[in-house]
Amino acid sequence: MNIVVGVTGGIAAYKAVNVIRGLVLAGHDVHVIPTEAALRFVGRPTLEAISRNPVHSDLYEGVAEVRHVAIGQAADLIVIAPATANTLAKLAHGLADDLLTNSVLASTAPVVVAPAMHTEMWQNPATVANIALLRERGITIVGPAVGQLTGSDSGPGRMSEPDDIVAAALAVVGPRDLAGKRILVTAGGTREALDPVRFIGNRSSGRQGVAIALAAAARGADVTLIAANLEVQAPASLAVQHVSSTLELEAAARAAAANADVVIMAAAIADYRPETVADEKIKKEKQGDTLQLTLVKNPDILHGLAHSRPAGQVVIGFAAETEPDRDALLAIGAAKAARKGVDFLVVNRVGWSEGFGAVGNAVMVLSGAGDIVSESAGSKAVVADAILDLLA
Ligand code: CTP
């Protein structure tokens, strides 16, 4: 898809780089149009390097190519992130005094804007009226989120997270092939408390699970995300339940799975938990040079869900393995798929520098019988869509 990304002059312009990156990684041809003010916050070489295309901002350059209308006419989608109060006002009133606003005016493509400004500006009656007008005309408004602003203040006005903007933007033009499906996704890694300040955990960031939840929502699904200690922000656009331990995740997942069409267990679950949790901080003086911990087995949530599922429910598990040999990895995956009783098992390699926390991923999806049904690699958003393609 040919996507125009407009970047306007707010401090959140530096985060626009990740919006551009997300769209490029999702396989799109991205053309960035910064305003002059945006270029004070982020440099043209950065925008060119990330978008992999030349970046134009001047209305009076390339006049022979009639650039001020050509870019907008060629666009399949326009995303403006961040969108300042000033640019929103211009869009609402059809003003066109720079390359970006000309391009929007000359385009029939869907427009998605991610406002970013201080709370007072966002709540100003002028902005409120402009936003209402834009919404009425079918422009999609993403956010803003509530949170820390540029200064010491916080409130509504912070630009939505780049991944949320990418997902919302692609949802506007993407397939709605999961419309009406209720999908439960678990993400993150469970933690088992040792004492009030310590836990046993794992390095799962939750990125892949969140990417799946966002992609499923973008494709029309009604998503519940059970989030265990995410390293990334939980998307504000989704119904999120926060849990920490395996037993908490089990209780939440059982309840949510009862009326789900699909269960996707992307969370990394602690297989064992301490037999006892100390009420007070464990002290070195009392322990000496070694500390013995007794761990007891946690329930296998996926196995339990797969074996007690309502008729017609699809259950997908994950297997993060350190096995370097592909055939051996496949054999482990096939055995795990059968043992767990899942319809699909998403197998990926993890290691000190692979998988957990990484931006990209590479997976093989096995059927319940252990056959490879799909392979994909790329950003976690690309991998998420590949898994959902299978489901759809
Ligand atoms: N899983 C689960 N409950 C557990 C352990 C794992 O629901 N107690 C789920 C994970 O969410 C994942 C799948 O099972 O979808 C595979 O997890 P993994 O840790 O690879 O499998 P284990 O059964 O723990 O096997 P291993 O001995 O290889 O760790």
Short mmCIF file of C-alpha atoms and ligand atoms in Angstrom, two decimals:
data_model
loop_
_atom_site.label_atom_id
_atom_site.label_comp_id
_atom_site.label_asym_id
_atom_site.label_seq_id
_atom_site.Cartn_x
_atom_site.Cartn_y
_atom_site.Cartn_z
CA MET A 1 0.00 0.00 0.00
CA ASN A 2 1.14 3.54 -0.67
CA ILE A 3 0.92 5.33 2.69
CA VAL A 4 1.58 9.02 3.27
CA VAL A 5 2.70 9.83 6.81
CA GLY A 6 2.32 13.47 7.77
CA VAL A 7 4.44 14.60 10.69
CA THR A 8 3.57 17.92 12.28
CA GLY A 9 5.42 20.10 14.74
CA GLY A 10 5.11 18.71 18.23
CA ILE A 11 7.62 17.06 20.50
CA ALA A 12 5.93 13.69 19.78
CA ALA A 13 7.39 14.02 16.25
CA TYR A 14 10.35 11.93 17.44
CA LYS A 15 7.91 9.07 18.10
CA ALA A 16 6.57 9.39 14.54
CA VAL A 17 9.77 7.62 13.52
CA ASN A 18 8.39 4.43 15.08
CA VAL A 19 5.05 4.89 13.34
CA ILE A 20 6.90 5.11 10.01
CA ARG A 21 9.05 2.15 10.93
CA GLY A 22 6.01 0.05 11.90
CA LEU A 23 4.32 0.76 8.57
CA VAL A 24 7.50 0.00 6.60
CA LEU A 25 8.04 -3.24 8.53
CA ALA A 26 4.46 -4.20 7.77
CA GLY A 27 5.50 -4.10 4.11
CA HIS A 28 4.13 -0.71 2.98
CA ASP A 29 5.62 1.98 0.73
CA VAL A 30 5.76 4.99 3.03
CA HIS A 31 6.12 8.63 1.92
CA VAL A 32 6.71 11.09 4.71
CA ILE A 33 5.62 14.72 4.54
CA PRO A 34 6.86 16.69 7.52
CA THR A 35 5.78 20.26 8.14
CA GLU A 36 8.54 22.84 8.54
CA ALA A 37 7.84 22.83 12.28
CA ALA A 38 8.18 19.03 12.43
CA LEU A 39 11.68 19.32 10.92
CA ARG A 40 12.73 21.33 13.98
CA PHE A 41 12.01 18.23 16.08
CA VAL A 42 13.22 15.45 13.82
CA GLY A 43 15.68 15.62 10.93
CA ARG A 44 14.94 14.88 7.30
CA PRO A 45 17.76 12.25 7.04
CA THR A 46 16.12 10.27 9.86
CA LEU A 47 12.76 10.34 8.09
CA GLU A 48 14.35 9.34 4.79
CA ALA A 49 16.38 6.52 6.30
CA ILE A 50 13.42 5.06 8.18
CA SER A 51 10.88 5.47 5.37
CA ARG A 52 13.39 4.42 2.68
CA ASN A 53 11.99 7.16 0.41
CA PRO A 54 12.94 10.78 -0.33
CA VAL A 55 11.19 13.22 1.98
CA HIS A 56 9.59 16.38 0.59
CA SER A 57 8.19 19.19 2.65
CA ASP A 58 8.30 22.28 0.46
CA LEU A 59 5.23 23.28 -1.51
CA TYR A 60 7.35 25.11 -4.09
CA GLU A 61 9.77 22.27 -4.86
CA GLY A 62 8.99 19.79 -7.65
CA VAL A 63 6.34 22.09 -9.04
CA ALA A 64 6.77 20.62 -12.54
CA GLU A 65 5.59 17.24 -11.16
CA VAL A 66 2.55 18.96 -9.60
CA ARG A 67 3.71 17.39 -6.37
CA HIS A 68 1.19 19.20 -4.18
CA VAL A 69 -1.59 17.06 -5.65
CA ALA A 70 0.34 14.05 -7.02
CA ILE A 71 1.34 12.71 -3.60
CA GLY A 72 -2.19 12.86 -2.22
CA GLN A 73 -3.71 11.37 -5.36
CA ALA A 74 -1.35 8.38 -5.22
CA ALA A 75 -1.97 7.66 -1.51
CA ASP A 76 -4.06 4.69 -0.37
CA LEU A 77 -3.97 5.93 3.21
CA ILE A 78 -2.85 9.10 5.00
CA VAL A 79 -1.66 8.96 8.61
CA ILE A 80 -0.81 12.15 10.49
CA ALA A 81 1.19 11.55 13.65
CA PRO A 82 1.55 13.63 15.65
CA ALA A 83 -1.26 15.95 14.61
CA THR A 84 -0.99 19.33 16.34
CA ALA A 85 -3.99 21.47 17.25
CA ASN A 86 -2.93 23.81 14.44
CA THR A 87 -2.89 21.12 11.75
CA LEU A 88 -6.21 19.71 13.00
CA ALA A 89 -7.70 23.19 12.70
CA LYS A 90 -6.37 23.52 9.15
CA LEU A 91 -7.76 20.12 8.17
CA ALA A 92 -11.14 20.94 9.69
CA HIS A 93 -11.40 24.11 7.65
CA GLY A 94 -9.86 22.91 4.39
CA LEU A 95 -6.84 25.18 4.62
CA ALA A 96 -3.86 24.19 2.48
CA ASP A 97 -0.76 26.29 3.07
CA ASP A 98 1.90 23.60 3.07
CA LEU A 99 2.65 20.35 1.23
CA LEU A 100 0.94 18.18 3.85
CA THR A 101 -2.38 20.04 3.98
CA ASN A 102 -2.39 20.32 0.15
CA SER A 103 -1.83 16.57 -0.11
CA VAL A 104 -4.70 15.82 2.28
CA LEU A 105 -7.02 18.13 0.39
CA ALA A 106 -6.05 16.54 -2.95
CA SER A 107 -6.62 13.00 -1.71
CA THR A 108 -9.65 10.73 -1.50
CA ALA A 109 -7.80 8.19 0.69
CA PRO A 110 -8.89 7.51 4.27
CA VAL A 111 -7.20 9.81 6.79
CA VAL A 112 -6.09 8.79 10.29
CA VAL A 113 -4.83 11.39 12.75
CA ALA A 114 -3.10 10.93 16.10
CA PRO A 115 -3.45 14.19 18.02
CA ALA A 116 -0.74 15.24 20.45
CA MET A 117 -0.87 18.41 22.52
CA HIS A 118 -1.21 19.73 26.02
CA THR A 119 -4.44 18.94 27.85
CA GLU A 120 -5.60 22.56 27.77
CA MET A 121 -5.21 22.69 23.99
CA TRP A 122 -6.99 19.34 23.57
CA GLN A 123 -9.87 20.49 25.74
CA ASN A 124 -10.09 23.95 24.18
CA PRO A 125 -13.54 24.41 22.60
CA ALA A 126 -11.91 25.24 19.25
CA THR A 127 -10.07 21.90 19.17
CA VAL A 128 -13.13 20.03 20.46
CA ALA A 129 -15.22 21.49 17.63
CA ASN A 130 -12.54 20.75 15.02
CA ILE A 131 -12.23 17.14 16.17
CA ALA A 132 -16.03 16.71 16.04
CA LEU A 133 -16.04 18.09 12.49
CA LEU A 134 -13.22 15.79 11.38
CA ARG A 135 -14.92 12.75 12.94
CA GLU A 136 -18.17 13.65 11.20
CA ARG A 137 -16.32 13.64 7.88
CA GLY A 138 -15.05 10.13 8.50
CA ILE A 139 -11.53 10.94 9.63
CA THR A 140 -10.27 8.42 12.19
CA ILE A 141 -8.94 9.94 15.39
CA VAL A 142 -6.49 7.75 17.35
CA GLY A 143 -6.07 8.79 20.97
CA PRO A 144 -4.75 10.91 22.44
CA ALA A 145 -3.66 8.82 25.41
CA VAL A 146 -3.65 10.01 28.99
CA GLY A 147 -0.18 10.25 30.46
CA GLN A 148 3.01 12.20 30.96
CA LEU A 149 3.23 15.29 28.73
CA THR A 150 6.30 17.28 27.73
CA GLY A 151 6.64 19.18 30.97
CA SER A 152 6.02 17.90 34.47
CA ASP A 153 2.27 17.76 33.83
CA SER A 154 0.23 14.81 32.72
CA GLY A 155 -3.29 14.27 31.40
CA PRO A 156 -5.07 13.62 28.10
CA GLY A 157 -3.05 14.86 25.13
CA ARG A 158 -0.12 12.47 24.91
CA MET A 159 0.21 10.89 21.48
CA SER A 160 -0.94 7.25 21.37
CA GLU A 161 1.80 4.64 21.27
CA PRO A 162 3.24 4.15 17.75
CA ASP A 163 2.15 0.48 17.57
CA ASP A 164 -1.42 1.46 18.45
CA ILE A 165 -1.38 4.12 15.73
CA VAL A 166 -0.04 1.65 13.16
CA ALA A 167 -2.69 -0.92 14.11
CA ALA A 168 -5.51 1.62 14.06
CA ALA A 169 -4.35 3.02 10.72
CA LEU A 170 -4.07 -0.39 9.06
CA ALA A 171 -7.44 -1.38 10.52
CA VAL A 172 -9.05 1.42 8.53
CA VAL A 173 -8.01 -0.17 5.25
CA GLY A 174 -7.34 -3.76 6.30
CA PRO A 175 -9.48 -6.88 6.04
CA ARG A 176 -12.24 -7.35 8.63
CA ASP A 177 -12.00 -11.11 8.36
CA LEU A 178 -12.22 -11.72 12.11
CA ALA A 179 -15.26 -9.51 12.61
CA GLY A 180 -17.44 -10.67 15.48
CA LYS A 181 -14.99 -13.33 16.70
CA ARG A 182 -14.22 -13.29 20.40
CA ILE A 183 -10.50 -13.80 20.84
CA LEU A 184 -8.66 -14.25 24.10
CA VAL A 185 -4.95 -13.47 24.00
CA THR A 186 -2.54 -13.90 26.90
CA ALA A 187 0.73 -11.99 26.76
CA GLY A 188 3.79 -11.29 28.88
CA GLY A 189 5.44 -13.49 31.48
CA THR A 190 4.12 -14.65 34.82
CA ARG A 191 6.01 -13.89 38.03
CA GLU A 192 6.08 -16.04 41.13
CA ALA A 193 6.67 -14.18 44.37
CA LEU A 194 9.40 -15.33 46.74
CA ASP A 195 8.81 -12.60 49.28
CA PRO A 196 7.22 -9.12 49.19
CA VAL A 197 10.02 -7.73 47.00
CA ARG A 198 11.33 -10.62 44.90
CA PHE A 199 10.00 -12.94 42.25
CA ILE A 200 10.98 -15.67 39.82
CA GLY A 201 10.19 -14.53 36.31
CA ASN A 202 11.17 -14.77 32.68
CA ARG A 203 12.29 -12.43 29.93
CA SER A 204 9.05 -12.31 27.94
CA SER A 205 8.25 -8.67 27.06
CA GLY A 206 4.70 -9.34 25.89
CA ARG A 207 5.39 -7.69 22.52
CA GLN A 208 4.30 -10.62 20.36
CA GLY A 209 1.09 -11.21 22.33
CA VAL A 210 0.21 -7.51 22.25
CA ALA A 211 0.92 -7.41 18.49
CA ILE A 212 -1.49 -10.34 18.01
CA ALA A 213 -4.16 -8.68 20.16
CA LEU A 214 -3.84 -5.41 18.23
CA ALA A 215 -3.82 -7.12 14.83
CA ALA A 216 -6.88 -9.21 15.76
CA ALA A 217 -8.75 -6.10 16.90
CA ALA A 218 -7.73 -4.36 13.68
CA ARG A 219 -9.30 -7.26 11.77
CA GLY A 220 -12.57 -6.81 13.60
CA ALA A 221 -12.25 -9.29 16.47
CA ASP A 222 -13.57 -8.59 19.94
CA VAL A 223 -10.32 -9.05 21.87
CA THR A 224 -9.66 -9.68 25.54
CA LEU A 225 -6.01 -9.33 26.48
CA ILE A 226 -4.76 -10.93 29.69
CA ALA A 227 -1.51 -9.15 30.38
CA ALA A 228 1.14 -10.51 32.71
CA ASN A 229 3.84 -7.97 33.56
CA LEU A 230 4.18 -6.42 30.12
CA GLU A 231 7.34 -4.51 29.27
CA VAL A 232 5.32 -2.56 26.70
CA GLN A 233 2.29 -0.41 27.40
CA ALA A 234 -1.00 -2.30 27.20
CA PRO A 235 -3.01 -0.86 24.31
CA ALA A 236 -5.62 1.56 25.58
CA SER A 237 -7.93 0.48 22.78
CA LEU A 238 -8.34 -3.08 24.12
CA ALA A 239 -10.09 -4.71 27.08
CA VAL A 240 -7.08 -5.59 29.24
CA GLN A 241 -6.96 -7.63 32.45
CA HIS A 242 -3.72 -7.38 34.35
CA VAL A 243 -2.41 -10.42 36.25
CA SER A 244 0.93 -11.34 37.70
CA SER A 245 1.27 -14.99 38.79
CA THR A 246 0.47 -18.20 36.92
CA LEU A 247 -2.48 -18.96 39.21
CA GLU A 248 -3.92 -15.48 38.62
CA LEU A 249 -3.49 -15.90 34.88
CA GLU A 250 -5.12 -19.32 35.05
CA ALA A 251 -8.21 -17.98 36.84
CA ALA A 252 -8.57 -15.04 34.43
CA ALA A 253 -7.97 -17.22 31.36
CA ARG A 254 -10.47 -19.88 32.44
CA ALA A 255 -13.16 -17.27 32.96
CA ALA A 256 -12.48 -15.47 29.67
CA ALA A 257 -12.03 -18.67 27.65
CA ALA A 258 -15.52 -19.90 28.55
CA ASN A 259 -17.08 -17.73 25.86
CA ALA A 260 -14.20 -17.20 23.46
CA ASP A 261 -14.12 -18.46 19.87
CA VAL A 262 -10.33 -18.51 19.92
CA VAL A 263 -7.72 -18.76 22.70
CA ILE A 264 -4.16 -17.68 21.93
CA MET A 265 -1.71 -18.45 24.74
CA ALA A 266 1.27 -16.27 23.92
CA ALA A 267 2.21 -15.69 27.57
CA ALA A 268 5.35 -17.29 28.94
CA ILE A 269 4.14 -19.16 31.99
CA ALA A 270 6.30 -19.99 35.02
CA ASP A 271 6.19 -23.78 35.23
CA TYR A 272 7.01 -23.76 38.95
CA ARG A 273 6.31 -21.46 41.90
CA PRO A 274 7.88 -21.31 45.35
CA GLU A 275 6.20 -23.71 47.75
CA THR A 276 5.99 -20.95 50.34
CA VAL A 277 6.04 -17.19 49.96
CA ALA A 278 7.87 -15.44 52.81
CA ASP A 279 5.80 -12.77 54.54
CA GLU A 280 8.91 -10.71 55.19
CA LYS A 281 11.93 -10.00 53.01
CA ILE A 282 14.29 -12.99 53.00
CA LYS A 283 17.44 -11.93 54.91
CA LYS A 284 21.00 -12.98 54.08
CA GLU A 285 22.00 -13.23 57.74
CA LYS A 286 19.46 -15.98 58.31
CA GLN A 287 20.35 -17.87 55.11
CA GLY A 288 24.15 -18.08 55.15
CA ASP A 289 26.06 -18.77 51.92
CA THR A 290 23.41 -20.75 50.10
CA LEU A 291 19.67 -20.40 49.77
CA GLN A 292 17.49 -23.42 49.06
CA LEU A 293 14.17 -22.86 47.35
CA THR A 294 11.53 -25.53 46.99
CA LEU A 295 9.38 -25.05 43.92
CA VAL A 296 6.10 -26.78 43.15
CA LYS A 297 4.64 -27.35 39.72
CA ASN A 298 2.12 -24.88 38.35
CA PRO A 299 -0.91 -26.12 36.43
CA ASP A 300 -0.50 -26.37 32.67
CA ILE A 301 -3.06 -23.73 31.70
CA LEU A 302 -2.97 -24.38 27.97
CA HIS A 303 -3.41 -28.12 28.43
CA GLY A 304 -6.32 -27.49 30.76
CA LEU A 305 -8.02 -25.04 28.41
CA ALA A 306 -7.50 -27.23 25.34
CA HIS A 307 -8.97 -30.26 27.08
CA SER A 308 -12.04 -28.52 28.50
CA ARG A 309 -12.83 -26.22 25.58
CA PRO A 310 -16.34 -25.49 24.39
CA ALA A 311 -17.26 -27.05 21.04
CA GLY A 312 -15.75 -25.25 18.06
CA GLN A 313 -13.21 -23.22 20.00
CA VAL A 314 -9.78 -22.92 18.38
CA VAL A 315 -6.81 -23.11 20.75
CA ILE A 316 -3.36 -21.85 19.80
CA GLY A 317 -0.25 -22.36 21.92
CA PHE A 318 3.27 -21.05 21.71
CA ALA A 319 6.57 -22.81 22.21
CA ALA A 320 9.71 -20.79 22.77
CA GLU A 321 12.64 -23.16 22.41
CA THR A 322 16.42 -22.82 22.54
CA GLU A 323 17.06 -25.86 20.30
CA PRO A 324 19.29 -24.64 17.40
CA ASP A 325 18.68 -27.55 14.98
CA ARG A 326 15.59 -27.07 12.79
CA ASP A 327 14.62 -30.75 12.62
CA ALA A 328 15.07 -31.21 16.34
CA LEU A 329 13.08 -28.03 16.94
CA LEU A 330 10.28 -29.38 14.75
CA ALA A 331 10.26 -32.66 16.63
CA ILE A 332 10.02 -30.83 19.97
CA GLY A 333 7.20 -28.70 18.54
CA ALA A 334 5.28 -31.66 17.19
CA ALA A 335 5.50 -33.50 20.50
CA LYS A 336 4.41 -30.37 22.38
CA ALA A 337 1.46 -29.73 20.05
CA ALA A 338 0.22 -33.29 20.63
CA ARG A 339 0.85 -33.16 24.39
CA LYS A 340 -1.01 -29.88 24.81
CA GLY A 341 -3.89 -30.83 22.53
CA VAL A 342 -3.83 -27.55 20.57
CA ASP A 343 -5.03 -26.81 17.03
CA PHE A 344 -1.90 -24.82 16.24
CA LEU A 345 1.45 -24.37 17.95
CA VAL A 346 3.58 -21.33 17.13
CA VAL A 347 7.21 -22.35 17.52
CA ASN A 348 10.01 -19.83 17.77
CA ARG A 349 13.62 -19.94 18.76
CA VAL A 350 14.68 -17.97 21.78
CA GLY A 351 18.10 -17.37 23.20
CA TRP A 352 20.16 -14.72 24.89
CA SER A 353 19.62 -12.40 21.94
CA GLU A 354 16.67 -13.93 20.07
CA GLY A 355 12.95 -13.92 20.65
CA PHE A 356 12.12 -12.41 24.03
CA GLY A 357 12.19 -8.61 23.98
CA ALA A 358 13.37 -8.45 20.37
CA VAL A 359 11.57 -6.26 17.87
CA GLY A 360 11.35 -8.95 15.21
CA ASN A 361 10.45 -12.61 15.32
CA ALA A 362 10.61 -15.71 13.12
CA VAL A 363 8.14 -18.52 13.70
CA MET A 364 6.90 -21.83 12.34
CA VAL A 365 3.28 -22.68 12.94
CA LEU A 366 2.54 -26.38 13.37
CA SER A 367 -0.83 -28.06 13.16
CA GLY A 368 -2.02 -30.19 16.06
CA ALA A 369 -0.60 -33.16 14.15
CA GLY A 370 2.83 -31.50 14.02
CA ASP A 371 2.93 -30.48 10.34
CA ILE A 372 4.26 -27.06 9.34
CA VAL A 373 1.30 -25.03 8.13
CA SER A 374 2.92 -21.60 7.95
CA GLU A 375 6.28 -19.90 8.41
CA SER A 376 6.81 -16.18 8.81
CA ALA A 377 9.50 -13.71 9.80
CA GLY A 378 9.60 -9.96 10.27
CA SER A 379 8.26 -7.52 12.79
CA LYS A 380 6.03 -8.91 15.51
CA ALA A 381 3.13 -7.20 13.69
CA VAL A 382 3.94 -9.14 10.50
CA VAL A 383 4.18 -12.40 12.44
CA ALA A 384 0.89 -11.59 14.20
CA ASP A 385 -0.90 -11.12 10.88
CA ALA A 386 0.55 -14.34 9.50
CA ILE A 387 -0.84 -16.27 12.48
CA LEU A 388 -4.21 -14.55 12.12
CA ASP A 389 -4.29 -15.27 8.35
CA LEU A 390 -4.25 -18.93 9.27
CA LEU A 391 -7.02 -18.46 11.76
CA ALA A 392 -9.16 -16.45 9.35
N1 CTP B 1 1.81 -23.00 29.15
C1 CTP B 1 0.75 -23.01 30.04
N2 CTP B 1 0.93 -23.38 31.33
C2 CTP B 1 2.15 -23.75 31.77
C3 CTP B 1 3.25 -23.76 30.88
C4 CTP B 1 3.04 -23.36 29.58
O1 CTP B 1 -0.35 -22.67 29.64
N3 CTP B 1 2.31 -24.10 33.04
C5 CTP B 1 1.57 -22.63 27.75
C6 CTP B 1 2.32 -21.42 27.24
O2 CTP B 1 1.51 -20.25 27.35
C7 CTP B 1 2.55 -21.76 25.79
C8 CTP B 1 2.66 -23.27 25.78
O3 CTP B 1 2.02 -23.70 26.98
O4 CTP B 1 1.47 -21.41 24.97
C9 CTP B 1 4.03 -23.84 25.74
O5 CTP B 1 4.81 -23.30 26.77
P1 CTP B 1 6.24 -23.90 27.08
O6 CTP B 1 6.83 -23.20 28.24
O7 CTP B 1 7.02 -23.95 25.81
O8 CTP B 1 5.81 -25.40 27.42
P2 CTP B 1 5.98 -26.28 28.68
O9 CTP B 1 4.82 -27.18 28.74
O10 CTP B 1 6.28 -25.46 29.88
O11 CTP B 1 7.21 -27.18 28.28
P3 CTP B 1 8.79 -26.97 28.59
O12 CTP B 1 9.12 -28.09 29.50
O13 CTP B 1 9.40 -27.08 27.24
O14 CTP B 1 8.95 -25.62 29.23
#
